[in-house]
Tab-separated table of C-alpha atoms in Angstrom:
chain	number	residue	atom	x	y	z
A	1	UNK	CA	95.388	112.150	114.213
A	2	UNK	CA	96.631	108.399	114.997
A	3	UNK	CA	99.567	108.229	116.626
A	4	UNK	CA	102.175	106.991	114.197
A	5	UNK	CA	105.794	108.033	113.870
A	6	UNK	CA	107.928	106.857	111.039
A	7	UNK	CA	111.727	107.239	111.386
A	8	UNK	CA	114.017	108.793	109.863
A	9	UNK	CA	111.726	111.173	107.674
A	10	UNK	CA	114.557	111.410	105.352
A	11	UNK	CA	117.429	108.846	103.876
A	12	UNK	CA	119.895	109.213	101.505
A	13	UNK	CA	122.415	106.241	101.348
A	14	UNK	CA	124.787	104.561	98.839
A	15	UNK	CA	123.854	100.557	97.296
A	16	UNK	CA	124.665	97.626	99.049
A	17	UNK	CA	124.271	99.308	102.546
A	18	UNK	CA	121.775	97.760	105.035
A	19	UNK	CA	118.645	100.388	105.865
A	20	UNK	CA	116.471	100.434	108.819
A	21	UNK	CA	113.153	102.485	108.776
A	22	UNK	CA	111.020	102.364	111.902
A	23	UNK	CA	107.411	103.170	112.904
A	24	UNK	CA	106.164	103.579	115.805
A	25	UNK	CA	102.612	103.255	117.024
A	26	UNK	CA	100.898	104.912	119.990
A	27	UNK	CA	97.602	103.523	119.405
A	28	UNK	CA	97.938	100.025	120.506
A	29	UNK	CA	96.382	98.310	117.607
A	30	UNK	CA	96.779	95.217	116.342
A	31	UNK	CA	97.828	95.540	112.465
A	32	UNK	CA	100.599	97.162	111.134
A	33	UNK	CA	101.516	97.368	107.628
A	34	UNK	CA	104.510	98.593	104.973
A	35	UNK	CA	104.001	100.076	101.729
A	36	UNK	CA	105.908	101.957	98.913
A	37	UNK	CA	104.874	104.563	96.946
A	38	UNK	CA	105.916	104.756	93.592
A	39	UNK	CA	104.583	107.232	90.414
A	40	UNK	CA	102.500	105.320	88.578
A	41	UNK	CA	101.680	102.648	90.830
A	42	UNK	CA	100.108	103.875	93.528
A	43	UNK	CA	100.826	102.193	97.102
A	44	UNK	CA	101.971	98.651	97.492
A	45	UNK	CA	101.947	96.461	100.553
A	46	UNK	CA	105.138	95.274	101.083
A	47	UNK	CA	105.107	93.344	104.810
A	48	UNK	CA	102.184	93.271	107.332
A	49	UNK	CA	101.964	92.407	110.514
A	50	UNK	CA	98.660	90.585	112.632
A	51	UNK	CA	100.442	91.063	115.869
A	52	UNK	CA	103.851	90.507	118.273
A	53	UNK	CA	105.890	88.320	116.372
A	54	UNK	CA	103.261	87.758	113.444
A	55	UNK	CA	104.259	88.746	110.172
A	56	UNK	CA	103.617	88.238	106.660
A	57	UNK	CA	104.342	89.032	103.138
A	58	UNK	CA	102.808	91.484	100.608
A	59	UNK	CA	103.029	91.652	97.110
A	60	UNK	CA	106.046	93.539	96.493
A	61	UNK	CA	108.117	91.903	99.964
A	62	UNK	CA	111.467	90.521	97.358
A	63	UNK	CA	114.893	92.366	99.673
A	64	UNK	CA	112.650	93.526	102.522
A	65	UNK	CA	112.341	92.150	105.860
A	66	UNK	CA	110.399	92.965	108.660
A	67	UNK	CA	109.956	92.618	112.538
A	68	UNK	CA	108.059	93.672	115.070
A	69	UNK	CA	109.010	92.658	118.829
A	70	UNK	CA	106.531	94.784	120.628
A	71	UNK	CA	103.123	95.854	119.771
A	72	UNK	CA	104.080	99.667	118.922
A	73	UNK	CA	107.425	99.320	116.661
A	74	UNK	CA	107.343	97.892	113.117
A	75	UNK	CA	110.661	97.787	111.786
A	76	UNK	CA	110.810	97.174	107.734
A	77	UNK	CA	114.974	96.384	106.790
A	78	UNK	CA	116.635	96.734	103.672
A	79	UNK	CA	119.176	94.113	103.909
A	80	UNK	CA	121.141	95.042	100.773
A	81	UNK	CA	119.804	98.307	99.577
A	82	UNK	CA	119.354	98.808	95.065
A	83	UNK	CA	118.650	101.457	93.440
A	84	UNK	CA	114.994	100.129	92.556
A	85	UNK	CA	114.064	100.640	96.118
A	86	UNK	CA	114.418	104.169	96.102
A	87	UNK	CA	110.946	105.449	97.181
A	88	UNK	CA	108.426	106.681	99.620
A	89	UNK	CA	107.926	104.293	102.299
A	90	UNK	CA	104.385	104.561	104.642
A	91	UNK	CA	103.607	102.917	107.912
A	92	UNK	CA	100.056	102.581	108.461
A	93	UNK	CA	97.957	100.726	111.391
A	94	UNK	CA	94.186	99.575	112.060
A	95	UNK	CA	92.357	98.079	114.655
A	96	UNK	CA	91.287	94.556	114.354
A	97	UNK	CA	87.439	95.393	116.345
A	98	UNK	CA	84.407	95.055	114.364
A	99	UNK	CA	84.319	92.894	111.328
A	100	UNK	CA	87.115	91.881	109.576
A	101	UNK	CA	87.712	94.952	106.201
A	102	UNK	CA	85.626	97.052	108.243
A	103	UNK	CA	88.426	99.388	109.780
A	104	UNK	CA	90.473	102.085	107.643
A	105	UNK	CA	93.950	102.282	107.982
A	106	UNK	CA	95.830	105.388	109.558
A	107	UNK	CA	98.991	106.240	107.828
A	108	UNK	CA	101.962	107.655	108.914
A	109	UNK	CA	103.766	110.869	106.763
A	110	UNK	CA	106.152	108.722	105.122
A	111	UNK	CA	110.226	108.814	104.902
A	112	UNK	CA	111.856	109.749	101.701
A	113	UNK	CA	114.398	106.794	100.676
A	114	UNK	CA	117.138	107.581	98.133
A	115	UNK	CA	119.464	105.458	97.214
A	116	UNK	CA	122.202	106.531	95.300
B	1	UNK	CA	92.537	88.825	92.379
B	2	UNK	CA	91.761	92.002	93.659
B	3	UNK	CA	92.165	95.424	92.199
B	4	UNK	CA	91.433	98.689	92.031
B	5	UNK	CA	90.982	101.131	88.579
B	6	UNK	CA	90.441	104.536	88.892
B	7	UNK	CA	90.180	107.474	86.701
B	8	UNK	CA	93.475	108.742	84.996
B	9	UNK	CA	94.703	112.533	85.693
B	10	UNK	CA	95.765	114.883	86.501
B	11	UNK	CA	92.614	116.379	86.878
B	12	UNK	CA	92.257	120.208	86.951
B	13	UNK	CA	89.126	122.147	87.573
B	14	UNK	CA	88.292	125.601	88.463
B	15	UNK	CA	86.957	126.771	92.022
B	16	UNK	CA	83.451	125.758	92.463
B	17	UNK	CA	83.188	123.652	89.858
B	18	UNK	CA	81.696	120.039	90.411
B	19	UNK	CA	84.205	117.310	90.758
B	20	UNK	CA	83.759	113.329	89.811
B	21	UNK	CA	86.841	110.762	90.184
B	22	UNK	CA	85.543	107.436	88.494
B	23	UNK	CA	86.627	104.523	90.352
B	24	UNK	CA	86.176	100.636	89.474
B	25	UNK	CA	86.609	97.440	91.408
B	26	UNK	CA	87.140	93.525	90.630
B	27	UNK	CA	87.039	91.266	94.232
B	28	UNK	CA	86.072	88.086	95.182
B	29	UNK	CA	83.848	88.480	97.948
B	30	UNK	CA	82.073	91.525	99.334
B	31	UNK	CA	84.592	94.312	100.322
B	32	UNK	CA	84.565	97.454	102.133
B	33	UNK	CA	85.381	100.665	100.032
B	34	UNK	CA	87.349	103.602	100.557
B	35	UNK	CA	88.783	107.065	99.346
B	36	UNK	CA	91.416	108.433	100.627
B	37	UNK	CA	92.764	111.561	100.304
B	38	UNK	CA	96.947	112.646	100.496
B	39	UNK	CA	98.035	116.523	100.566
B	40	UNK	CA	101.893	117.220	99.102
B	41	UNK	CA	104.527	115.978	101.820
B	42	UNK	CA	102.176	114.112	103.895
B	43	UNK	CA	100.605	110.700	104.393
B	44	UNK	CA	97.312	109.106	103.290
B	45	UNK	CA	94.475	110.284	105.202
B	46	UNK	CA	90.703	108.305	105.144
B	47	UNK	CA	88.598	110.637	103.265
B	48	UNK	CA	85.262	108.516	103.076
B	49	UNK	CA	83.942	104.805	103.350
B	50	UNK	CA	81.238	102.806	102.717
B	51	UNK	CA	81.339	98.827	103.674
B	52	UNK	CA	77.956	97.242	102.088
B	53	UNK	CA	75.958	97.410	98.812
B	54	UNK	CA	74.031	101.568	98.556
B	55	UNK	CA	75.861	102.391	101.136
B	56	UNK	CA	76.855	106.371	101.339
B	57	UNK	CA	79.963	107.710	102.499
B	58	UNK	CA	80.419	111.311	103.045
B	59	UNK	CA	82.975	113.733	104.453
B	60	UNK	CA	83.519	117.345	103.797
B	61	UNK	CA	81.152	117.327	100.878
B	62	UNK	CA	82.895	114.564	99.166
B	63	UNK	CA	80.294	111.937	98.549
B	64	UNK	CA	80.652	107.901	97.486
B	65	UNK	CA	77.863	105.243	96.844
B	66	UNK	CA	78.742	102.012	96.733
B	67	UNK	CA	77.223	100.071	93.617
B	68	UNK	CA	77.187	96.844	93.887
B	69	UNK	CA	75.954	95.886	90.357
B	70	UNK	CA	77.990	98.750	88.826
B	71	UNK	CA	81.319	97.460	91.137
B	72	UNK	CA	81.906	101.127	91.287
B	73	UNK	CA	82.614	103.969	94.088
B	74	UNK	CA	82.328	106.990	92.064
B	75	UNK	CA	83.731	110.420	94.362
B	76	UNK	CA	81.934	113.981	93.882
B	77	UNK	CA	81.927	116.988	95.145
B	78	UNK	CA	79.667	119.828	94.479
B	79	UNK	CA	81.971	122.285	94.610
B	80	UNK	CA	85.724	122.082	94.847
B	81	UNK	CA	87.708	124.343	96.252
B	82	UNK	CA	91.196	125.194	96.131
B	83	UNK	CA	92.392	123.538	99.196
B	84	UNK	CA	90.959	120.601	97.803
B	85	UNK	CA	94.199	120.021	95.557
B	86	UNK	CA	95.646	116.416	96.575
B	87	UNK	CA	95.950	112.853	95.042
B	88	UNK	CA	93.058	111.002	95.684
B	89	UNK	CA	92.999	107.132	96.187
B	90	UNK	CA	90.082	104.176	95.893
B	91	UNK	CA	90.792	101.306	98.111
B	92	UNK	CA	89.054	98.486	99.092
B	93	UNK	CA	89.459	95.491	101.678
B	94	UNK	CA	87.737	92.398	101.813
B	95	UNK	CA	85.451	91.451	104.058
B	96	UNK	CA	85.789	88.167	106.317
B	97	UNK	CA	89.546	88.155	106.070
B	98	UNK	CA	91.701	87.921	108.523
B	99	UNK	CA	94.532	90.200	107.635
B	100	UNK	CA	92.579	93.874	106.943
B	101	UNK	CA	94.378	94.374	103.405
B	102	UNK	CA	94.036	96.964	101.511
B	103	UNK	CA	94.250	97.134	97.801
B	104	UNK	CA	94.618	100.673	96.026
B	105	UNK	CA	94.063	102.382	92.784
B	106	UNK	CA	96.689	103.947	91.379
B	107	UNK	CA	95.651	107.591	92.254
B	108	UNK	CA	93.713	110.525	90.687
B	109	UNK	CA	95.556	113.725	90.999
B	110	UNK	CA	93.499	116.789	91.551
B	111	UNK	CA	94.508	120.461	91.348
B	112	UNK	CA	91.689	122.970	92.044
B	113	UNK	CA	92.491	126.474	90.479
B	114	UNK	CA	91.421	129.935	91.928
């Protein structure tokens, strides 16, 4: 299994409160990427990143930030949490060898946000 | 843009029986397909891939051709069994980008019963 830790697995917290979620990569690759997971919506990409300092957005990225200072840590921040972000958030990596599409991405098992 | 259709379920079949998940794809260019595979409580795990035109992917007896002049990646199984219960996801990526984006379908869920 790739070597991806998403922290905390769990989060219950009240509106308006700033949340952190972390992921951490053992793998050393390049691209790192946030989604949600929603019922009837499958996964959406929410911020990406193409390497140290590189980020960009996805299509659902409106009161999410992200970071990501070293190669192995993705940070995704909920400045101001809502209620409409309560979700399943996954971390999920892929190499950037070979030709561009080529490589799957490895997901992490997710944390549970709630957001009362 | 891109996207992804697949099959609505819940999907339930009986032990052995044979399994197909429709899935459906609109892109610009050529992409690379996938089917992943995601078992309660855990993350998304790469089932199966294929990246060009009659291409084959296969994995624990799950099977996907990619049809080009169908735009479809069709998964099947001979025979399910009951461990086989999990959502099931079509992706794709595009090919030539820069950025290694995937786009999903919505998810097929499929329980498998004894």
């Amino acid at each position: 299994d790739a070597g991806i830790t998403q922290s905390p697995r769990h989060k219950v917290t009240e509106t308006g409160t700033p949340v952190t979620l972390r992921c951490h990569q053992t793998e050393n690759h390049r691209y790192m990427y946030w989604y949600r997971q929603d019922p009837g919506h499958g996964l959406r990409l929410i911020h990406y990143s193409y390497g140290v300092k590189d980020t960009d957005k996805g299509e659902v990225s409106d009161g999410y930030s992200v970071s990501r200072s070293k190669t192995e840590d993705f940070l995704l921040t909920l400045e101001s949490a809502t209620s409409s972000q309560t979700s399943v958030y996954f971390c999920a990596i892929s190499e950037s060898r070979g030709r561009a599409g080529n490589q799957p991405q490895h997901f992490g098992d997710g944390t549970r946000l709630s957001i009362l | 843009g891109n996207s992804v259709t697949q099959m609505e379920g819940p999907v339930t079949l009986s032990e052995e029986a044979f399994l197909t998940i429709n899935c459906t794809y609109t892109a610009t260019g050529y992409p690379s397909l996938f089917w992943y595979v995601q078992y309660p409580g855990e993350g998304l795990q790469l089932l199966l891939k294929a990246t060009k035109a009659d291409d084959k992917g296969s994995n624990k007896g799950f099977e996907a051709t990619y049809r080009k002049e169908t735009t479809s990646f069709h998964l099947e199984k001979g025979s399910v069994q009951v461990s086989d219960s999990a959502v099931y996801f079509c992706a794709l990526s595009e090919n030539g980008g820069s950025n290694y984006k995937l786009t999903f379908g919505k998810g097929t869920l499929l329980t498998v019963n004894p």
